[in-house]
Every structure is written in C-alpha cells, then in structure tokens.
Coordinates of C-alpha atoms in Angstrom, one line a residue:
M1 CA -20.0 0.7 -24.0
P2 CA -21.8 -0.9 -27.0
F3 CA -25.2 -2.2 -26.0
I4 CA -24.9 -5.3 -28.2
A5 CA -21.6 -6.2 -26.5
T6 CA -23.1 -6.3 -23.0
L7 CA -26.8 -6.9 -22.6
F8 CA -27.3 -9.1 -25.6
P9 CA -24.7 -11.7 -24.5
L10 CA -26.3 -11.6 -21.1
I11 CA -29.6 -12.6 -22.7
I12 CA -28.0 -15.5 -24.5
F13 CA -26.1 -16.7 -21.4
A14 CA -29.2 -16.4 -19.3
I15 CA -31.2 -18.6 -21.7
V16 CA -28.4 -21.1 -22.1
D17 CA -27.6 -21.3 -18.4
I18 CA -31.1 -21.1 -16.9
F19 CA -33.1 -23.0 -19.6
F20 CA -30.7 -25.5 -21.2
L21 CA -28.8 -26.5 -18.1
K22 CA -31.8 -26.6 -15.8
T23 CA -33.9 -28.7 -18.1
I24 CA -31.4 -31.5 -18.1
T25 CA -30.4 -31.3 -14.4
T26 CA -33.7 -30.5 -12.7
P27 CA -36.4 -33.3 -12.7
K28 CA -39.2 -30.8 -12.1
F29 CA -38.3 -27.9 -14.4
S30 CA -40.8 -25.1 -14.3
I31 CA -41.4 -22.9 -17.4
K32 CA -43.1 -20.4 -15.1
K33 CA -40.1 -20.2 -12.7
F34 CA -37.7 -20.0 -15.7
T35 CA -39.6 -17.0 -17.1
F36 CA -39.6 -15.3 -13.7
D37 CA -35.8 -15.9 -13.3
L38 CA -35.1 -14.7 -16.8
I39 CA -37.0 -11.5 -16.2
K40 CA -35.0 -11.0 -13.0
V41 CA -31.7 -11.6 -14.8
L42 CA -32.5 -9.2 -17.7
T43 CA -33.8 -6.5 -15.3
I44 CA -30.7 -6.6 -13.1
G45 CA -28.4 -6.7 -16.2
Y46 CA -30.2 -3.8 -17.8
L47 CA -29.9 -1.7 -14.7
I48 CA -26.2 -2.5 -14.4
V49 CA -25.5 -1.6 -18.0
I50 CA -27.3 1.8 -18.0
S51 CA -25.8 2.7 -14.6
T52 CA -22.3 2.8 -16.2
W53 CA -23.5 4.3 -19.5
P54 CA -23.8 8.1 -19.0
Q55 CA -24.7 8.6 -22.7
V56 CA -28.2 7.1 -22.1
H57 CA -29.0 8.8 -18.8
S58 CA -31.1 11.4 -20.5
N59 CA -33.7 8.7 -21.2
I60 CA -32.8 5.2 -19.9
F61 CA -35.9 3.7 -21.6
I62 CA -35.3 5.0 -25.1
E63 CA -31.7 6.0 -25.6
P64 CA -30.2 2.4 -25.1
F65 CA -32.4 1.0 -27.8
K66 CA -31.7 3.9 -30.2
M67 CA -28.0 3.2 -29.8
F68 CA -28.6 -0.5 -30.3
V69 CA -30.2 0.2 -33.6
A70 CA -27.4 2.6 -34.5
Q71 CA -24.8 0.1 -33.7
T72 CA -26.4 -2.6 -35.9
K73 CA -26.6 -0.3 -38.9
L74 CA -23.9 2.4 -38.6
K75 CA -20.5 0.9 -39.2
S76 CA -18.7 4.1 -38.3
F77 CA -19.7 3.7 -34.6
G78 CA -16.6 3.5 -32.4
V79 CA -12.9 3.7 -33.3
N80 CA -11.7 2.5 -36.7
W81 CA -8.3 1.0 -35.9
I82 CA -6.7 -0.8 -33.0
L83 CA -3.2 -2.1 -32.1
L84 CA -3.3 -5.8 -31.3
N85 CA -0.1 -7.7 -30.5
G86 CA 2.0 -5.4 -32.6
N87 CA -0.3 -5.2 -35.6
F88 CA -3.0 -2.7 -36.7
F89 CA -6.5 -4.0 -37.5
D90 CA -9.7 -2.5 -38.8
T91 CA -12.1 -2.9 -35.9
L92 CA -14.8 -4.3 -38.3
Y93 CA -12.4 -7.0 -39.5
L94 CA -10.7 -8.3 -36.4
P95 CA -8.9 -11.7 -36.3
K96 CA -11.1 -14.5 -34.9
S97 CA -8.4 -14.9 -32.2
Y98 CA -8.9 -11.3 -30.8
I99 CA -10.4 -12.4 -27.5
F100 CA -7.9 -15.3 -27.0
I101 CA -4.9 -13.0 -27.8
N102 CA -6.1 -10.5 -25.2
F103 CA -6.8 -13.2 -22.6
F104 CA -3.4 -14.8 -23.2
Y105 CA -1.3 -11.6 -22.8
K106 CA -3.5 -10.0 -20.1
S107 CA -4.0 -13.0 -17.8
P108 CA -1.7 -13.7 -14.8
E109 CA 0.9 -16.4 -15.4
F110 CA -0.6 -18.6 -12.7
I111 CA -3.9 -18.6 -14.5
L112 CA -2.4 -19.8 -17.7
L113 CA -0.4 -22.4 -15.9
C114 CA -3.6 -23.7 -14.3
Y115 CA -5.0 -24.3 -17.8
L116 CA -2.1 -26.6 -18.5
I117 CA -2.6 -28.3 -15.1
F118 CA -6.3 -28.8 -16.0
I119 CA -5.4 -30.5 -19.3
Y120 CA -3.0 -32.7 -17.5
F121 CA -5.6 -33.9 -15.0
V122 CA -8.1 -34.5 -17.8
V123 CA -5.6 -36.7 -19.6
V124 CA -4.3 -38.7 -16.6
N125 CA -7.3 -38.6 -14.1
K126 CA -10.5 -37.3 -15.6
K127 CA -12.4 -39.5 -13.2
I128 CA -11.8 -37.0 -10.5
F129 CA -14.0 -34.4 -12.3
V130 CA -16.8 -36.8 -13.3
T131 CA -17.0 -38.2 -9.7
N132 CA -17.0 -34.8 -7.9
F133 CA -19.0 -32.7 -10.3
D134 CA -22.5 -33.5 -11.7
Y135 CA -22.9 -33.0 -15.5
F136 CA -19.2 -32.0 -15.7
W137 CA -18.7 -32.3 -19.4
T138 CA -22.0 -30.5 -20.1
K139 CA -20.8 -27.6 -18.0
I140 CA -17.4 -27.5 -19.7
F141 CA -19.2 -27.4 -23.0
L142 CA -21.3 -24.4 -21.9
I143 CA -18.1 -22.6 -20.8
L144 CA -16.5 -23.2 -24.2
F145 CA -19.7 -22.0 -25.9
I146 CA -19.7 -18.8 -23.9
F147 CA -16.2 -18.1 -25.1
L148 CA -16.9 -18.9 -28.7
F149 CA -20.2 -17.0 -28.8
P150 CA -18.6 -13.5 -29.2
N151 CA -16.6 -14.8 -32.2
I152 CA -19.8 -16.3 -33.7
F153 CA -21.5 -13.0 -33.1
F154 CA -18.9 -11.1 -35.1
I155 CA -19.7 -13.1 -38.1
F156 CA -23.5 -12.5 -38.2
L157 CA -23.6 -9.0 -36.7
P158 CA -20.2 -7.2 -37.0
Y159 CA -19.6 -4.3 -34.7
R160 CA -16.4 -2.4 -33.8
V161 CA -14.4 -3.8 -30.9
Y162 CA -11.7 -2.0 -29.1
D163 CA -9.9 -1.4 -25.7
G164 CA -8.8 -4.9 -25.2
L165 CA -11.2 -6.9 -23.0
R166 CA -13.2 -3.9 -21.8
L167 CA -16.3 -5.0 -23.7
F168 CA -15.9 -8.6 -22.7
L169 CA -15.4 -8.4 -19.0
Y170 CA -18.4 -10.7 -18.5
L171 CA -16.2 -13.5 -19.7
V172 CA -13.7 -13.2 -16.8
P173 CA -15.7 -15.3 -14.3
Y174 CA -16.2 -18.1 -16.8
F175 CA -12.5 -17.9 -17.8
N176 CA -11.5 -18.5 -14.1
I177 CA -13.6 -21.6 -13.6
I178 CA -11.2 -24.0 -15.3
P179 CA -8.1 -22.6 -13.3
G180 CA -10.3 -23.0 -10.2
L181 CA -10.9 -26.7 -11.1
A182 CA -7.1 -27.2 -11.6
I183 CA -6.4 -25.8 -8.1
Y184 CA -9.1 -27.9 -6.7
C185 CA -7.5 -31.0 -8.1
L186 CA -4.1 -30.1 -6.7
I187 CA -5.5 -29.7 -3.2
Y188 CA -7.6 -32.9 -3.7
N189 CA -4.3 -34.7 -4.4
I190 CA -2.2 -32.8 -1.9
N191 CA -0.6 -35.9 -0.4
S192 CA 1.3 -36.4 -3.6
L193 CA 4.8 -34.8 -3.5
K194 CA 4.5 -33.9 -7.2
H195 CA 1.2 -32.1 -6.7
K196 CA 2.6 -30.2 -3.7
F197 CA 5.5 -29.0 -5.9
I198 CA 3.1 -27.9 -8.6
L199 CA 0.9 -26.2 -6.1
G200 CA 3.9 -24.4 -4.7
I201 CA 4.7 -23.0 -8.2
V202 CA 1.1 -21.8 -8.6
I203 CA 1.2 -20.1 -5.2
S204 CA 4.6 -18.4 -6.1
L205 CA 3.2 -17.1 -9.4
F206 CA 0.1 -15.9 -7.5
V207 CA 2.3 -13.9 -5.1
Y208 CA 4.3 -12.5 -8.0
Y209 CA 1.0 -11.4 -9.6
I210 CA -0.1 -9.7 -6.5
F211 CA 3.2 -7.7 -6.4
I212 CA 2.8 -6.6 -10.0
F213 CA -0.9 -5.8 -9.4
I214 CA 0.0 -3.5 -6.5
S215 CA 2.9 -1.9 -8.4
L216 CA 0.5 -1.0 -11.2
T217 CA -1.8 1.1 -8.9
P218 CA -4.0 2.8 -10.1
Y219 CA -3.6 1.4 -13.6
Q220 CA -4.3 -2.2 -13.1
Y221 CA -6.3 -2.3 -16.3
T222 CA -3.0 -1.9 -18.2
Y223 CA -1.7 -5.3 -16.9
L224 CA 0.4 -7.4 -19.2
N225 CA 2.0 -10.7 -18.3
A226 CA 5.7 -11.7 -18.8
F227 CA 4.9 -13.2 -22.3
I228 CA 4.7 -9.7 -23.7
G229 CA 8.5 -9.6 -23.5
N230 CA 10.3 -6.4 -22.7
Y231 CA 7.9 -4.0 -20.9
S232 CA 9.7 -1.0 -22.3
N233 CA 8.5 -2.0 -25.8
A234 CA 5.0 -3.2 -24.8
H235 CA 3.5 0.1 -25.9
K236 CA 4.2 -1.1 -29.4
K237 CA 2.0 -4.1 -29.0
F238 CA -1.2 -2.8 -27.3
E239 CA -3.0 0.4 -26.5
N240 CA -2.5 0.3 -22.8
D241 CA -3.8 3.4 -21.1
Y242 CA -7.0 3.6 -23.2
W243 CA -8.8 5.4 -20.3
A244 CA -6.0 8.0 -20.3
I245 CA -6.2 8.1 -16.5
S246 CA -2.4 8.6 -16.3
I247 CA -2.8 12.1 -17.8
K248 CA -3.7 13.4 -14.3
E249 CA -0.5 12.1 -12.8
L250 CA 1.5 13.4 -15.8
V251 CA 0.2 17.0 -15.5
K252 CA 0.9 17.1 -11.8
K253 CA 4.6 16.5 -12.6
I254 CA 4.9 19.5 -14.8
P255 CA 5.7 22.1 -12.1
K256 CA 8.2 19.7 -10.5
E257 CA 10.1 18.4 -13.5
T258 CA 10.0 21.2 -16.1
N259 CA 10.3 24.9 -16.3
L260 CA 7.2 25.4 -18.4
I261 CA 5.6 27.5 -15.7
S262 CA 8.6 29.3 -14.2
N263 CA 9.7 30.9 -17.5
N264 CA 6.3 32.6 -17.7
T265 CA 5.8 32.1 -21.5
E266 CA 2.8 30.7 -23.3
I267 CA 3.4 27.2 -24.7
K268 CA 1.7 25.8 -27.8
I269 CA 0.6 22.3 -27.1
T270 CA -1.5 19.5 -28.7
F271 CA -3.1 16.4 -27.3
C272 CA -3.1 12.9 -28.7
G273 CA -4.7 9.7 -27.4
A274 CA -6.6 11.5 -24.6
P275 CA -9.8 13.5 -24.6
D276 CA -9.1 17.2 -25.1
S277 CA -11.5 18.1 -22.3
L278 CA -9.7 15.8 -19.8
V279 CA -6.2 17.3 -20.6
K280 CA -7.4 20.9 -20.6
K281 CA -9.2 20.4 -17.3
E282 CA -6.0 19.1 -15.7
L283 CA -3.8 21.8 -17.3
K284 CA -6.1 24.5 -16.0
K285 CA -5.4 23.3 -12.5
L286 CA -1.8 24.4 -12.7
K287 CA -1.4 28.0 -11.5
N288 CA 0.3 30.4 -13.9
L289 CA 0.6 27.9 -16.7
K290 CA -0.1 29.6 -20.0
F291 CA -0.9 27.4 -22.9
E292 CA -2.6 27.5 -26.3
Q293 CA -4.1 24.3 -27.6
Q294 CA -3.2 23.4 -31.2
G295 CA -5.1 21.0 -33.5
L296 CA -3.9 17.4 -33.6
Y297 CA -2.8 17.7 -37.2
A298 CA -1.4 21.2 -36.9
K299 CA 2.3 21.8 -37.3
D300 CA 2.6 24.9 -35.2
F301 CA 3.1 23.4 -31.7
D302 CA 6.0 22.9 -29.3
Y303 CA 4.8 20.1 -27.0
V304 CA 2.4 17.1 -27.1
I305 CA 0.7 15.3 -24.3
M306 CA -0.2 11.8 -25.3
T307 CA -0.9 8.1 -24.6
N308 CA -0.1 5.4 -27.2
R309 CA -3.5 5.4 -28.8
V310 CA -3.8 4.5 -32.5
L311 CA -3.8 7.5 -34.7
E312 CA -5.1 7.4 -38.3
D313 CA -4.7 9.8 -41.1
R314 CA -7.5 12.4 -41.0
E315 CA -8.3 12.0 -44.7
D316 CA -7.1 8.5 -45.9
N317 CA -8.5 5.8 -43.7
I318 CA -6.1 3.1 -44.9
L319 CA -3.7 0.8 -43.1
A320 CA -0.6 2.4 -44.5
N321 CA -1.4 5.7 -42.7
V322 CA -2.2 4.2 -39.3
T323 CA 0.3 4.6 -36.5
T324 CA 0.3 5.4 -32.7
C325 CA 0.7 8.7 -31.1
F326 CA 4.0 7.7 -29.7
E327 CA 5.3 6.9 -33.1
K328 CA 3.7 9.8 -34.9
F329 CA 5.2 12.6 -32.7
K330 CA 9.0 12.3 -32.4
G331 CA 10.9 14.3 -29.8
E332 CA 12.3 14.4 -26.3
D333 CA 10.2 13.0 -23.4
L334 CA 10.3 15.6 -20.7
I335 CA 7.9 13.8 -18.3
T336 CA 6.6 10.2 -18.5
V337 CA 4.2 8.1 -16.4
E338 CA 5.5 4.6 -16.2
R339 CA 4.7 1.4 -14.4
N340 CA 7.1 -1.6 -14.5
G341 CA 9.0 0.1 -17.3
L342 CA 5.8 0.4 -19.4
M343 CA 5.3 4.0 -20.6
L344 CA 1.6 5.0 -20.2
S345 CA 1.7 8.7 -21.2
T346 CA 4.3 11.4 -21.9
L347 CA 4.8 15.1 -22.3
R348 CA 7.1 15.3 -25.3
K349 CA 8.9 18.3 -26.7
K350 CA 8.7 18.5 -30.5
L351 CA 12.0 18.1 -32.4

C-alpha cells in the first residue's frame, strides 16, 4: 500500500477538517487543542497504516519513510498497466476520471440513485438542508474537496495507482455522506406519497444489493453494479480478483473436477495474475499431484492457473503489447471460480 496514498491524504484531511472547519464553527478555537488533536489523528493513522503494511514491519520507524522517498522518486514502483472500463492505461498517466469511474461501477445502485435524489432536493427544497444542518454548504464544499484532492495530487506528485479503489478506501465514508442526506430527506418528508414511493425504490435496491453482496462471498471486493452490463464479459473491463483469493477455491476443485491427479503423471503448469508462492502453496496441499512450474513466458507448458490481471510484454513496455492473462492464454477452461457469472480465476488447458 503506497505510503503517499494513505497517510499523506490523512494529514491533509486532518488539517482541513480540524483546523479549517473548527476555526469557522467554533467561537473559542484553541491552537493548543488543535495541535493535540492533530497529533492524535496522525499517530492513530500511522499505526493503522503500518499494521496492515508487512513490508515495513522490520523497522516501523524507518522503512515507511524510506518507501515514501522511493515512491516520490522511483517511477517504476508498482504495476505498469491497468485495465479500466475496458481500456488499458499506464498507471503513471491515468485519466482524471479514474476515481469517479471506479466509484460509478463499484457502488451499489441505491447509492447512485441517492445522489440523484440529493440533487433533486437541492433544486426543489434546499431549505431543508440549510435549516437542519449548520454550515451545510461549507461541509459540502469540504466533501467535494476531499474527492478532488487525489486528482490534484496526481498532477503535482504522480505515483502509480492500481487495484481499483484499494488505495482510496478512505474516501468511502465521505462518499456515503450525500446518499445519507438524501435518505434523511426522504424520511423527513415521509408523509408525501411521492417520497414514500421513492424511498420504497431505495429500500428495494438496498435489499437487492445485500443479496448480491452475500452471493459474492468471500469476494465482495470484486463487486460491480448492473451498469457494467453482462457479468460474463466484466472481466474484460476491470481486473477483478486482484488479491487472487479465488485461487484457493480453484485449486480445491482440481481433485473433484479433473483427472490431473488420478492419472499419476506430472503436469507442466504456469501461473498468471497470481503470486507464484500463493499458487504453489495451494498446489502442494493436494496429495499425489505432480507438477513442474514453467516460466510465465515459456512455451513448454500444458496448463495455466490465472486471474484476469493485466499482462505486459516482458521486453517492450508499450500499449500494443498489453493484454490480460485471460486473453493471452487461449484454451479450454477445465475449472473456473465464478460469482454471478463473473469469472474470477480459471485452470485452463493450453490449446
């Protein structure tokens, strides 16, 4: 997890929220209390970041800052290419709409509807917000600033961004504030038949989302809403199982759905889109499975275990040579792990 994508935004938001907002809303603002609160926020944020960052556990006081310096200077840090809404992009030159595209396709339908409802109430009855919430427009401005900040950050200090919203999860609570206000307004005006009907639609979409959420277990991070279109083709639009967690389920299916073990022969296999160490660890759990790992770009293999990660040419790092593992390796899918028709990983026999 890039240091500059987590702790640095936390510093900015702490300053904006604690200092700017408090100075205009609190008559007796204390610089001393602000400093104390800021130190608390940064300390807690720092501890949370390093607790989920095993690469720095060898020295939590030095390694994070060494990596911070490396990320600001070394442009090769992280992956080079990503798949975003069906198009490949260099991670150093992402479209400014990167975050908004991800939020649009990876947010529940009821959340997106609530944004439209919020706009409706702002147009026809904005008094309800001003009356019930102090400094309402100032707070809305701060929410918008928080969303725009990462894009501004890209311009002045570019760094590689990948894996959807994984590096921007801190935006999710702010993203849900406006839908919360929309639902508040619907309940506030519950006596209106029109608002009851709209609230009913929101609740129905929420129930639908819960059903989809449960059906995705344990791969909820691969969620895509209905706007993605046909789920069977969704792997062509985003890298979905970027954690490669489905590999474990895939390997468990080998004894049940193939004869790769029963025929007692050694198979030549390669891995794509998943860490070699992870796949080999799971394969070694299968009794009597004999396999020889081949290199990713080798031609002498019979099977491939893969997710739909982006795969670039090992020599020419240019757009024309970029594809996904699913598209690179053609053949017959012997086993797949799917959720809602979306293929997360597969064991494919080479043609």
